[in-house]
Amino acid sequence: MTHLLEINNLDVKFDTDEGRITAIDNVSLTLDQGKVLGIVGESGSGKSVTAKSIMQLNPGNTIYNDNAEIIIDEENVLKFTSKNDLKKIRGGKVSMIFQEPMASFAPAIKIGYQMVEQLMIHKPMDKKEAKNISIDMLNRVGIADAEKRFNQYAFELSGGMRQRAMIAMALSTMPKLLLADEPTTALDVTIQAQVINLMKDIIKEYNMGVIFITHDLGVIAQVADDVAVMYLGSVVEQGPVNEILKNPMHPYTKGLINALPDINNLDAPLTPIPGNIPSPLDRPSGCVFRTRCPHASPDGKEGNIEMGLVEIKPGHWLDKCGVDCGKT
Amino acid sequence: MSENIVSVNNLSVSFDYQENFLSKKQKIKAVNNINIKIKKGSFFGLVGESGSGKTTLGRAILGANKISTGNVIFHDDDRDFDLTTINSKEMKEYRKKAQLIFQDPYAALSPRMTVRDIIAEPLEVMKITNSREETDERVRDIAAKCRLNLEHLRRFPHAFSGGQRQRISIARALVSNPKFIVADESVAALDVSIQADILNLLKQLQNELNLTYLFISHDLSVVAHVCDIVAVMYLGHIVEMAPSRELFRNPRHPYTKALLSSIPSIDPENKSKAIELEGEIPSAMNPPSGCVFRTRCPHASPDGKEGNIEMGLEEVEPDHWVDRCGVSCG
């Protein structure tokens, strides 16, 4: 079976005044239809850049490597340059939900108009049809009074409602792949629970593939099938969510879990990961985590071990350097 | 000498609201009839969703918001400050004792000042120190306590990461040697690993400097970990208040239960569904009569649903306070 999405050897670099920054280093991921792939990591780990590369939404100073491939439907979307080709992915085959729904809607244009506009760009239909579909979608995501909301502006909706409208808009073109970038981070917990349940239902109903980006391991545990843990632009551990969260091997994954306050075990101390995330301008050579690794082997500490994932159990991939130091 | 450092009695805070310049002025009650006592040396947690009034309450206690009715009393060693009758001279004195740590360490620090100047500013404004040497000494002292390097003091904030910036904010709040700190969402903008680091630092400073915290947060698992006593707010009211272990083991109010069940579990096999609350928090402009939670309450009694039960905390177990309406439906 071919995968819905295949990312191979992706490097992303940004040209800045201070020099060339490596944002993503040799990332390969696959996603099948109907599955949810979670990407976790701290700020600056490259989660969003990975997702944005799929839609080529990274800014103009971005440099992709030549042998990188992002394959959707047997086409390498990184090679797309014409507007028409890009339109096929942006909002067509792929839709994206952002963190801050207030920033994603134009403030001076009615929500309904924005939904209709994007539908008509991607699907051959008239205004009336587009309106019907939009209102239907708003109903589907649990917005009461959809017809009234259709004629309102983004500021008239509450945060949870705005995020629902955003989801409705992203799904109205029936994308095969949904990129959700921290979709629940700005929401209160009770609203977050509503939105997560809604997304789970919709993913099942439409059988789409989803990349779910978040820094919250709890959210990942509840929605994702597979998870990739990113640190400073590299995937350090990857596998089924159950295996990774119950049986973490990489010291960074372990560190993230130990730093998390656990409501069921209030006596456990909170253990921060020592040190600070290095600036992408001086990315460590070898294993990127070695400067903060509590159990680095002498070779790893020196940066003599090249990064690269190895399969330690069926489906459980771990960075080479982490295989040794993860044992302790 | 009182064992409490802050007593809040029947406190309400309302804001004037005018839709446009022709319409009538309305009052929005952001905080409604709050009674809390914060014990010396405690880590008092205040949780609730956005719009619940936690920040307004915290600011009212610091004298940064006007108090509409009720009062706030700060008990210092030898005297009391009553914030409703305080004059500006006493207010200056009070500011030395009670300080605030903000949420966003990127917005809270002036980009044009060096770290040394940022930390020293309260000392200069409050005229606590008499000479530059004395100021420098206090700055160095508190910076070391907050685990900042001395060479950091010469730099500007842009050179620092989020966690380091938050340590600078903490140092600035603590430099005047306050006794009471309001930490308003102070770890919300940080990554989990840095969050753990800052929480440990706050705990450690509490022991070293004998501080009392009012810790405002929307994150229940964080609050459960660091706080001794927790109050849950909803739409301007406290609906439940108890020692944190008791509250998390034995929540009584349906809102507290829903909040707790909404925290996504890190165990993928634990798919226990969150108690889903219908709808959203009502507007503070026209809050429901009676129990403010009744419009979303999954177990409201007929009387509660109708809004016939007045709000008010009852002690169901020693130190465990639950809103009257929640006692029956919880």
XYZ file of C-alpha atoms in Angstrom:
658
model
C 0.000 0.000 0.000
C 1.298 3.440 -0.769
C 1.319 5.934 2.000
C -0.875 9.001 2.006
C 2.111 11.151 2.854
C 5.773 10.344 2.652
C 8.489 12.737 3.789
C 11.994 11.612 2.851
C 15.296 13.132 3.982
C 13.886 16.588 4.507
C 16.357 19.326 5.413
C 15.134 22.862 5.883
C 17.498 25.773 6.295
C 16.766 29.462 6.720
C 19.046 32.225 5.493
C 19.138 34.920 8.148
C 21.326 37.938 8.860
C 23.174 35.950 11.465
C 23.892 33.041 9.178
C 22.293 29.927 7.817
C 20.106 28.174 10.381
C 19.264 24.497 10.220
C 15.620 24.179 11.193
C 15.052 20.579 10.068
C 17.752 17.981 9.660
C 17.076 14.799 7.745
C 13.516 14.111 8.784
C 11.624 11.194 7.269
C 8.020 10.453 8.187
C 5.153 8.503 6.727
C 1.440 8.753 7.320
C -1.348 6.438 6.189
C -4.944 7.268 5.499
C -7.139 7.343 8.589
C -4.167 7.639 10.963
C -3.098 10.413 13.272
C 0.594 11.153 13.554
C 1.483 13.288 16.541
C 4.597 15.447 16.530
C 5.792 16.617 19.958
C 8.679 18.741 21.027
C 9.501 22.016 22.726
C 9.391 25.383 21.015
C 12.064 25.614 18.368
C 12.145 21.892 17.713
C 10.896 22.245 14.150
C 7.393 20.820 14.489
C 5.641 23.657 12.700
C 8.338 24.038 10.049
C 7.854 20.367 9.133
C 4.121 20.876 8.681
C 4.529 24.123 6.797
C 6.983 22.485 4.392
C 4.192 20.179 3.261
C 2.219 23.181 2.038
C 5.312 25.222 1.166
C 4.239 27.911 3.568
C 7.716 28.620 4.879
C 9.031 32.132 4.203
C 11.083 33.178 1.196
C 14.462 32.678 2.822
C 13.858 28.942 3.122
C 16.221 26.495 1.461
C 15.174 22.894 0.912
C 17.783 20.268 0.064
C 17.699 18.765 -3.427
C 17.125 15.154 -2.475
C 14.245 15.911 -0.108
C 10.873 14.530 -1.069
C 7.405 15.203 0.247
C 5.193 12.814 -1.650
C 1.422 13.113 -1.741
C -0.380 11.061 -4.384
C 2.879 10.083 -6.081
C 3.829 13.711 -6.614
C 6.707 15.490 -4.934
C 5.105 18.678 -3.685
C 8.478 20.305 -3.037
C 8.970 20.475 -6.806
C 5.729 22.393 -7.300
C 6.348 25.948 -8.360
C 3.327 27.107 -10.335
C 0.379 28.627 -8.552
C -1.992 26.078 -10.011
C 0.023 23.171 -8.701
C 0.271 24.743 -5.261
C -3.449 25.365 -5.188
C -3.981 21.609 -5.504
C -2.308 21.120 -2.143
C -3.063 24.302 -0.237
C -6.632 23.957 0.883
C -7.242 21.224 -1.698
C -5.624 17.945 -0.762
C -4.194 19.408 2.407
C -5.804 21.738 4.929
C -4.300 23.320 7.978
C -5.670 24.417 11.348
C -3.621 26.914 13.289
C -3.184 27.590 16.953
C -4.730 31.024 17.227
C -8.113 31.057 15.502
C -8.459 34.818 15.940
C -5.370 35.352 13.826
C -6.503 32.896 11.154
C -9.742 34.622 10.203
C -9.731 37.992 8.516
C -11.251 40.302 11.127
C -13.261 42.523 8.779
C -14.811 39.819 6.601
C -17.750 37.696 7.674
C -16.937 34.099 8.526
C -19.427 32.813 5.988
C -17.867 34.770 3.145
C -14.437 33.418 4.000
C -15.744 29.860 3.982
C -17.601 30.282 0.695
C -14.662 32.008 -0.968
C -12.192 29.222 -0.301
C -14.694 26.528 -1.254
C -15.342 28.136 -4.614
C -11.636 28.387 -5.336
C -11.134 24.677 -4.825
C -14.359 23.086 -5.988
C -16.435 23.887 -9.029
C -19.650 25.129 -7.470
C -21.806 28.219 -7.310
C -22.257 30.499 -4.344
C -25.495 28.967 -3.184
C -24.118 25.470 -3.122
C -21.013 26.653 -1.302
C -23.144 28.379 1.292
C -25.191 25.258 1.893
C -22.102 23.151 2.323
C -20.559 25.715 4.681
C -23.621 25.915 6.893
C -23.841 22.155 6.900
C -20.203 21.954 8.026
C -20.783 24.508 10.784
C -23.647 22.361 12.021
C -21.474 19.268 11.871
C -18.824 20.752 14.159
C -21.450 21.536 16.746
C -22.024 25.230 16.227
C -25.556 26.041 17.275
C -27.384 28.574 15.154
C -25.090 27.974 12.199
C -27.049 30.210 9.887
C -26.629 33.165 12.235
C -22.937 32.458 12.839
C -22.399 32.303 9.093
C -23.151 36.007 8.938
C -20.989 37.030 11.867
C -17.417 38.219 12.204
C -14.671 36.311 13.977
C -14.634 38.672 16.956
C -18.274 37.875 17.699
C -17.427 34.235 18.374
C -15.837 32.841 21.526
C -12.456 31.095 21.358
C -13.886 27.580 21.277
C -16.454 28.491 18.681
C -13.818 30.152 16.489
C -11.703 27.020 16.580
C -14.751 24.959 15.589
C -15.423 27.319 12.694
C -11.779 26.984 11.682
C -12.122 23.198 11.683
C -15.336 23.430 9.660
C -13.609 25.632 7.116
C -10.570 23.368 6.862
C -12.738 20.300 6.344
C -15.256 21.741 3.901
C -12.997 21.041 0.918
C -12.686 17.403 2.032
C -8.891 17.308 2.265
C -7.081 13.993 2.367
C -4.591 15.322 4.832
C -5.183 17.667 7.740
C -2.335 19.522 9.424
C -3.337 20.610 12.914
C -0.747 22.910 14.449
C -1.413 23.208 18.206
C -5.170 23.373 17.555
C -6.148 23.179 21.222
C -3.310 25.041 22.916
C -5.105 28.374 23.159
C -8.290 26.807 24.538
C -9.448 26.170 28.086
C -9.364 22.551 29.232
C -13.100 21.955 29.094
C -13.261 23.460 25.602
C -10.126 21.526 24.654
C -11.904 18.313 25.628
C -14.839 19.261 23.387
C -12.602 20.061 20.419
C -10.525 16.886 20.810
C -13.652 14.726 20.841
C -14.976 16.550 17.814
C -11.735 16.060 15.903
C -11.623 12.364 16.739
C -15.158 11.871 15.410
C -14.430 13.795 12.239
C -11.162 11.994 11.552
C -13.004 8.690 11.800
C -15.897 9.860 9.659
C -13.811 11.299 6.822
C -11.030 8.736 7.064
C -8.369 11.364 6.511
C -4.771 11.433 7.607
C -3.844 13.930 10.281
C -0.594 15.413 11.487
C -1.249 16.684 14.982
C 1.366 19.038 16.341
C 1.407 19.828 20.033
C 3.724 20.237 22.978
C 1.213 18.514 25.253
C 1.956 14.815 25.701
C -1.464 14.284 27.266
C -3.217 15.482 24.129
C -0.959 13.266 21.996
C -1.771 10.258 24.143
C -5.462 10.836 23.612
C -5.576 11.521 19.863
C -2.556 10.085 18.073
C -1.848 6.601 16.732
C 1.838 7.223 16.166
C 4.131 9.831 17.602
C 7.400 11.419 16.538
C 9.434 13.240 19.186
C 11.432 16.126 17.760
C 14.376 17.969 19.241
C 16.224 20.805 17.535
C 15.073 19.803 14.062
C 15.639 16.076 14.321
C 13.319 13.200 15.114
C 14.906 11.426 18.091
C 12.273 8.767 18.706
C 9.283 7.538 16.793
C 6.694 4.790 17.003
C 3.194 3.798 18.120
C 1.963 6.169 20.802
C 1.387 3.434 23.354
C 4.900 2.080 22.987
C 6.647 5.470 23.046
C 4.832 6.895 26.050
C 4.906 3.700 28.117
C 8.349 2.608 27.083
C 10.338 5.716 26.224
C 13.980 4.991 25.406
C 15.509 8.286 24.355
C 16.720 10.422 27.256
C 14.916 13.417 25.779
C 11.566 11.628 25.616
C 12.098 10.424 29.168
C 12.999 13.956 30.214
C 9.820 15.374 28.705
C 7.696 12.819 30.530
C 9.469 13.381 33.847
C 9.056 17.138 33.613
C 5.304 16.772 33.257
C 3.243 17.212 36.410
C 1.199 14.022 36.822
C -2.137 14.535 38.484
C -2.269 10.903 39.600
C 1.065 11.025 41.339
C 1.421 14.267 43.234
C 4.469 13.123 45.186
C 6.637 12.632 42.131
C 9.178 15.457 41.887
C 9.201 17.572 38.746
C 12.502 16.928 37.026
C 13.528 19.523 34.480
C 15.839 18.569 31.643
C 19.196 20.117 32.574
C 20.523 23.026 30.548
C 18.941 25.054 27.801
C 18.017 24.195 24.244
C 21.010 25.389 22.162
C 20.570 28.129 19.617
C 20.000 26.737 16.116
C 22.991 28.853 15.081
C 25.324 26.563 16.982
C 23.673 23.238 16.540
C 25.762 20.515 18.221
C 27.536 18.133 15.867
C 26.650 14.458 16.142
C 23.728 13.830 18.472
C 21.881 17.153 18.887
C 20.853 16.286 22.429
C 24.348 15.524 23.683
C 24.856 18.917 25.382
C 21.970 18.191 27.757
C 22.049 14.402 27.870
C 22.404 13.094 31.421
C 23.634 9.661 30.320
C 25.714 10.399 27.240
C 28.380 7.822 26.448
C 31.925 9.232 26.002
C 31.591 8.888 22.236
C 28.160 10.513 22.241
C 29.331 13.372 24.451
C 32.109 14.163 21.978
C 29.643 14.278 19.121
C 31.217 11.295 17.367
C 27.934 9.471 16.811
C 26.024 10.473 13.712
C 22.275 11.001 14.042
C 20.065 8.340 12.506
C 17.069 6.270 13.524
C 17.382 2.525 14.122
C 14.521 0.134 14.736
C 14.970 -1.343 18.200
C 11.626 -3.126 18.310
C 9.095 -3.592 15.498
C 7.803 -0.082 14.828
C 9.841 1.599 17.575
C 12.549 3.794 16.060
C 15.241 5.394 18.168
C 18.151 7.660 17.403
C 21.453 5.759 17.250
C 23.066 7.720 20.038
C 20.024 7.186 22.262
C 20.283 3.397 21.991
C 23.284 3.337 24.317
C 22.482 6.149 26.680
C 18.799 5.258 26.877
C 19.571 1.988 28.616
C 20.527 3.609 31.891
C -0.143 38.374 65.231
C -2.383 36.785 62.700
C -1.525 33.504 61.062
C -2.944 34.808 57.800
C -1.097 37.167 55.561
C -4.075 38.213 53.427
C -7.754 38.232 54.303
C -10.275 38.913 51.581
C -13.739 39.681 52.919
C -16.868 39.799 50.732
C -14.816 41.240 47.912
C -16.526 42.298 44.701
C -14.962 44.062 41.768
C -17.060 45.506 38.979
C -16.187 47.372 35.860
C -18.191 49.998 34.016
C -19.187 49.026 30.540
C -20.752 51.136 27.855
C -21.567 49.637 24.504
C -21.348 53.006 22.760
C -21.355 56.566 23.993
C -25.154 56.869 23.755
C -26.075 53.722 25.613
C -26.490 53.398 29.331
C -23.564 52.475 31.525
C -23.684 48.937 32.804
C -21.801 47.269 35.602
C -19.975 44.020 34.918
C -19.179 42.069 38.019
C -15.865 40.375 37.417
C -15.387 39.132 40.952
C -18.292 38.436 43.213
C -18.429 38.176 46.972
C -15.144 36.412 47.548
C -13.945 35.342 50.977
C -10.500 33.846 51.300
C -7.792 33.753 53.895
C -4.252 33.105 52.766
C -2.078 31.587 55.464
C 1.481 32.753 55.964
C 3.933 30.563 54.098
C 1.309 28.862 51.987
C 1.162 28.260 48.253
C -2.407 29.276 47.492
C -3.661 28.180 44.074
C -6.402 29.861 42.089
C -7.689 27.946 39.061
C -10.389 28.598 36.543
C -10.913 29.133 32.850
C -10.454 32.392 30.996
C -12.984 34.943 32.116
C -13.444 33.406 35.553
C -11.999 36.427 37.339
C -8.809 34.937 38.717
C -6.556 37.708 37.429
C -8.958 40.420 38.597
C -8.976 38.897 42.063
C -5.190 38.734 42.125
C -4.883 42.331 40.991
C -7.477 43.523 43.501
C -5.453 41.940 46.294
C -2.418 43.888 45.103
C -4.385 47.114 44.948
C -4.058 47.252 41.183
C -7.809 47.075 40.632
C -10.428 49.141 42.386
C -12.398 47.328 45.031
C -16.149 47.847 44.634
C -17.405 46.354 47.876
C -15.826 44.360 50.658
C -12.235 44.690 51.706
C -8.772 43.196 51.477
C -6.494 43.263 54.481
C -2.798 42.537 54.372
C -1.370 41.527 57.719
C 2.214 42.592 58.117
C 4.215 41.685 61.221
C 3.425 44.827 63.148
C 0.545 46.420 61.285
C -2.375 45.803 58.927
C -2.946 47.395 55.560
C -6.601 47.793 54.667
C -6.684 48.290 50.919
C -10.048 50.062 50.926
C -8.808 52.893 53.137
C -5.148 52.930 52.190
C -3.574 56.277 51.239
C -0.918 56.726 48.617
C 1.936 56.843 51.112
C 0.888 53.575 52.682
C 0.350 52.145 49.228
C 4.026 52.718 48.464
C 4.870 50.859 51.630
C 2.484 48.042 50.652
C 4.059 47.675 47.212
C 7.334 46.726 48.864
C 5.595 43.870 50.623
C 3.459 42.498 47.807
C 4.659 41.940 44.275
C 3.525 40.421 40.997
C 5.140 38.025 38.523
C 3.615 38.218 35.055
C 2.741 35.561 32.526
C 4.676 36.496 29.453
C 8.385 36.921 30.083
C 8.790 38.358 26.599
C 6.390 41.238 27.169
C 7.277 41.920 30.801
C 10.887 43.002 30.319
C 11.890 46.237 28.639
C 14.119 45.440 25.662
C 16.114 48.655 26.163
C 17.259 48.013 29.708
C 20.031 45.740 30.849
C 19.114 42.925 33.174
C 20.841 44.743 36.009
C 18.728 47.851 35.428
C 15.542 45.821 35.178
C 16.144 44.135 38.491
C 17.348 47.350 40.129
C 14.404 49.464 38.999
C 12.061 48.599 41.894
C 14.819 49.477 44.373
C 15.310 52.861 42.758
C 11.629 53.648 42.317
C 10.774 52.663 45.879
C 13.902 54.389 47.192
C 14.870 51.325 49.190
C 18.600 51.633 48.716
C 20.716 54.713 49.322
C 23.742 54.164 47.138
C 24.580 52.516 43.878
C 26.842 50.058 45.682
C 24.007 48.972 47.910
C 21.687 48.569 44.915
C 24.269 46.523 43.065
C 24.779 44.305 46.029
C 21.067 43.573 46.391
C 20.740 42.939 42.662
C 23.659 40.523 42.690
C 22.303 38.824 45.753
C 18.823 38.198 44.354
C 20.180 37.285 40.910
C 22.277 34.561 42.489
C 19.251 33.281 44.385
C 17.315 33.100 41.120
C 20.213 31.235 39.495
C 21.257 33.986 37.112
C 24.923 34.383 36.287
C 26.556 37.650 37.251
C 27.731 38.193 33.671
C 24.063 37.998 32.606
C 23.422 41.265 34.415
C 25.201 43.311 31.786
C 23.196 41.897 28.916
C 19.846 42.835 27.412
C 16.746 40.607 27.641
C 16.792 39.598 23.977
C 19.821 37.421 24.659
C 17.841 35.145 26.954
C 15.521 32.187 26.536
C 12.002 32.096 27.974
C 13.040 30.306 31.143
C 15.902 32.703 31.843
C 13.646 35.675 31.214
C 11.138 34.328 33.692
C 13.962 34.049 36.244
C 14.760 37.709 35.592
C 11.093 38.623 36.197
C 11.147 36.649 39.418
C 14.322 38.387 40.548
C 12.754 41.780 39.844
C 9.673 40.872 41.871
C 11.749 39.638 44.790
C 14.383 42.356 44.968
C 12.339 44.595 47.256
C 12.164 41.734 49.716
C 8.400 41.208 49.566
C 6.480 38.767 51.709
C 3.626 38.065 49.371
C 3.832 37.254 45.666
C 1.037 36.977 43.130
C 2.234 34.737 40.301
C -0.235 35.223 37.465
C 0.059 32.333 34.980
C 3.799 32.542 35.477
C 4.589 29.228 33.820
C 1.860 29.164 31.170
C 4.074 30.441 28.361
C 6.923 28.025 29.062
C 7.810 24.584 27.720
C 7.245 21.690 30.107
C 10.876 21.171 30.964
C 11.408 24.864 31.708
C 8.093 24.965 33.534
C 9.331 22.255 35.889
C 12.503 24.244 36.474
C 10.644 27.484 37.310
C 8.184 25.695 39.613
C 11.072 24.130 41.510
C 12.716 27.548 41.767
C 9.543 29.145 43.149
C 9.299 26.395 45.774
C 12.939 26.763 46.729
C 12.668 30.549 47.031
C 9.604 30.133 49.180
C 11.630 28.167 51.705
C 14.654 30.444 51.561
C 12.864 33.762 51.736
C 9.743 32.831 53.675
C 7.338 33.804 50.934
C 3.611 33.349 50.525
C 2.288 32.846 47.003
C -1.024 33.369 45.330
C -0.522 31.162 42.290
C -2.967 31.824 39.463
C -3.140 29.199 36.757
C -5.470 27.452 34.362
C -3.404 24.275 34.482
C -4.763 21.943 37.135
C -1.910 19.485 37.092
C 0.573 22.284 37.787
C -1.567 23.622 40.604
C -1.992 20.145 42.074
C 1.750 19.772 42.216
C 2.824 23.001 43.843
C -0.106 24.361 45.843
C -1.144 23.571 49.408
C -4.643 24.903 49.048
C -6.670 25.476 45.896
C -9.710 27.596 45.079
C -11.654 26.926 41.884
C -13.278 29.951 40.268
C -16.117 30.099 37.785
C -17.621 33.317 36.451
C -16.424 35.482 39.312
C -17.320 33.082 42.103
C -15.320 30.560 44.071
C -17.227 27.311 43.670
C -14.924 25.040 45.655
C -11.926 25.464 47.925
C -9.931 22.788 49.730
C -6.409 21.605 50.535
C -5.082 20.474 47.172
C -4.800 16.763 47.909
C -8.332 16.685 49.233
C -9.616 18.650 46.250
C -7.992 16.420 43.664
C -8.880 13.190 45.417
C -12.372 14.118 46.347
C -13.805 16.901 44.169
C -17.383 17.741 45.103
C -18.540 20.503 42.805
C -19.622 19.350 39.309
C -17.489 22.070 37.737
C -14.364 20.894 39.549
C -15.167 17.334 38.495
C -15.542 18.377 34.865
C -12.290 20.337 34.974
C -10.397 17.396 36.428
C -11.815 14.929 33.937
C -10.871 17.248 31.058
C -7.144 16.946 31.660
C -5.906 14.650 28.897
C -4.233 11.623 30.455
C -0.722 10.787 29.346
C -1.636 7.091 29.400
C -2.926 6.247 25.893
C -4.939 3.331 27.245
C -6.790 5.548 29.674
C -9.485 6.696 27.291
C -11.861 7.664 30.057
C -13.961 10.318 28.472
C -14.003 13.809 29.822
C -17.248 14.948 31.395
C -18.229 17.180 28.540
C -19.760 20.445 29.579
C -22.363 21.775 27.225
C -21.823 25.157 25.734
C -19.463 27.779 27.008
C -18.953 30.044 29.956
C -21.803 32.616 29.920
C -21.023 36.282 29.460
C -20.243 38.127 32.683
C -22.611 40.848 31.507
C -25.676 38.828 32.319
C -24.624 35.940 34.522
C -27.235 33.335 35.444
C -29.193 34.075 38.602
C -28.622 31.777 41.561
C -25.831 29.285 40.914
C -23.724 30.676 38.066
C -22.876 27.175 36.856
C -26.467 26.005 36.513
C -26.684 26.594 32.743
C -23.980 23.998 32.132
C -24.413 21.755 35.147
C -24.973 18.118 34.178
C -26.583 17.211 37.528
C -28.459 20.321 38.570
C -31.306 19.729 40.986
C -34.679 21.179 39.908
C -34.258 24.047 42.363
C -30.692 24.668 41.231
C -31.655 24.574 37.552
C -34.248 27.247 38.165
C -31.698 29.474 39.825
C -33.440 29.368 43.189
C -30.327 28.532 45.190
C -28.189 31.488 46.224
C -24.407 31.178 45.846
C -22.404 30.685 49.016
C -19.689 28.385 50.296
C -20.442 25.681 52.856
C -17.891 23.680 54.772
C -18.629 20.047 53.925
C -15.549 18.654 55.606
C -12.923 20.462 57.673
C -11.363 23.066 55.357
C -13.241 21.738 52.325
C -15.644 24.409 51.103
C -18.189 23.818 48.347
C -20.796 26.108 46.904
C -24.227 25.421 48.364
C -25.808 24.440 45.067
C -22.911 22.103 44.302
C -23.284 20.255 47.595
C -26.559 18.709 46.494
C -25.862 18.201 42.797
C -22.244 17.123 43.297
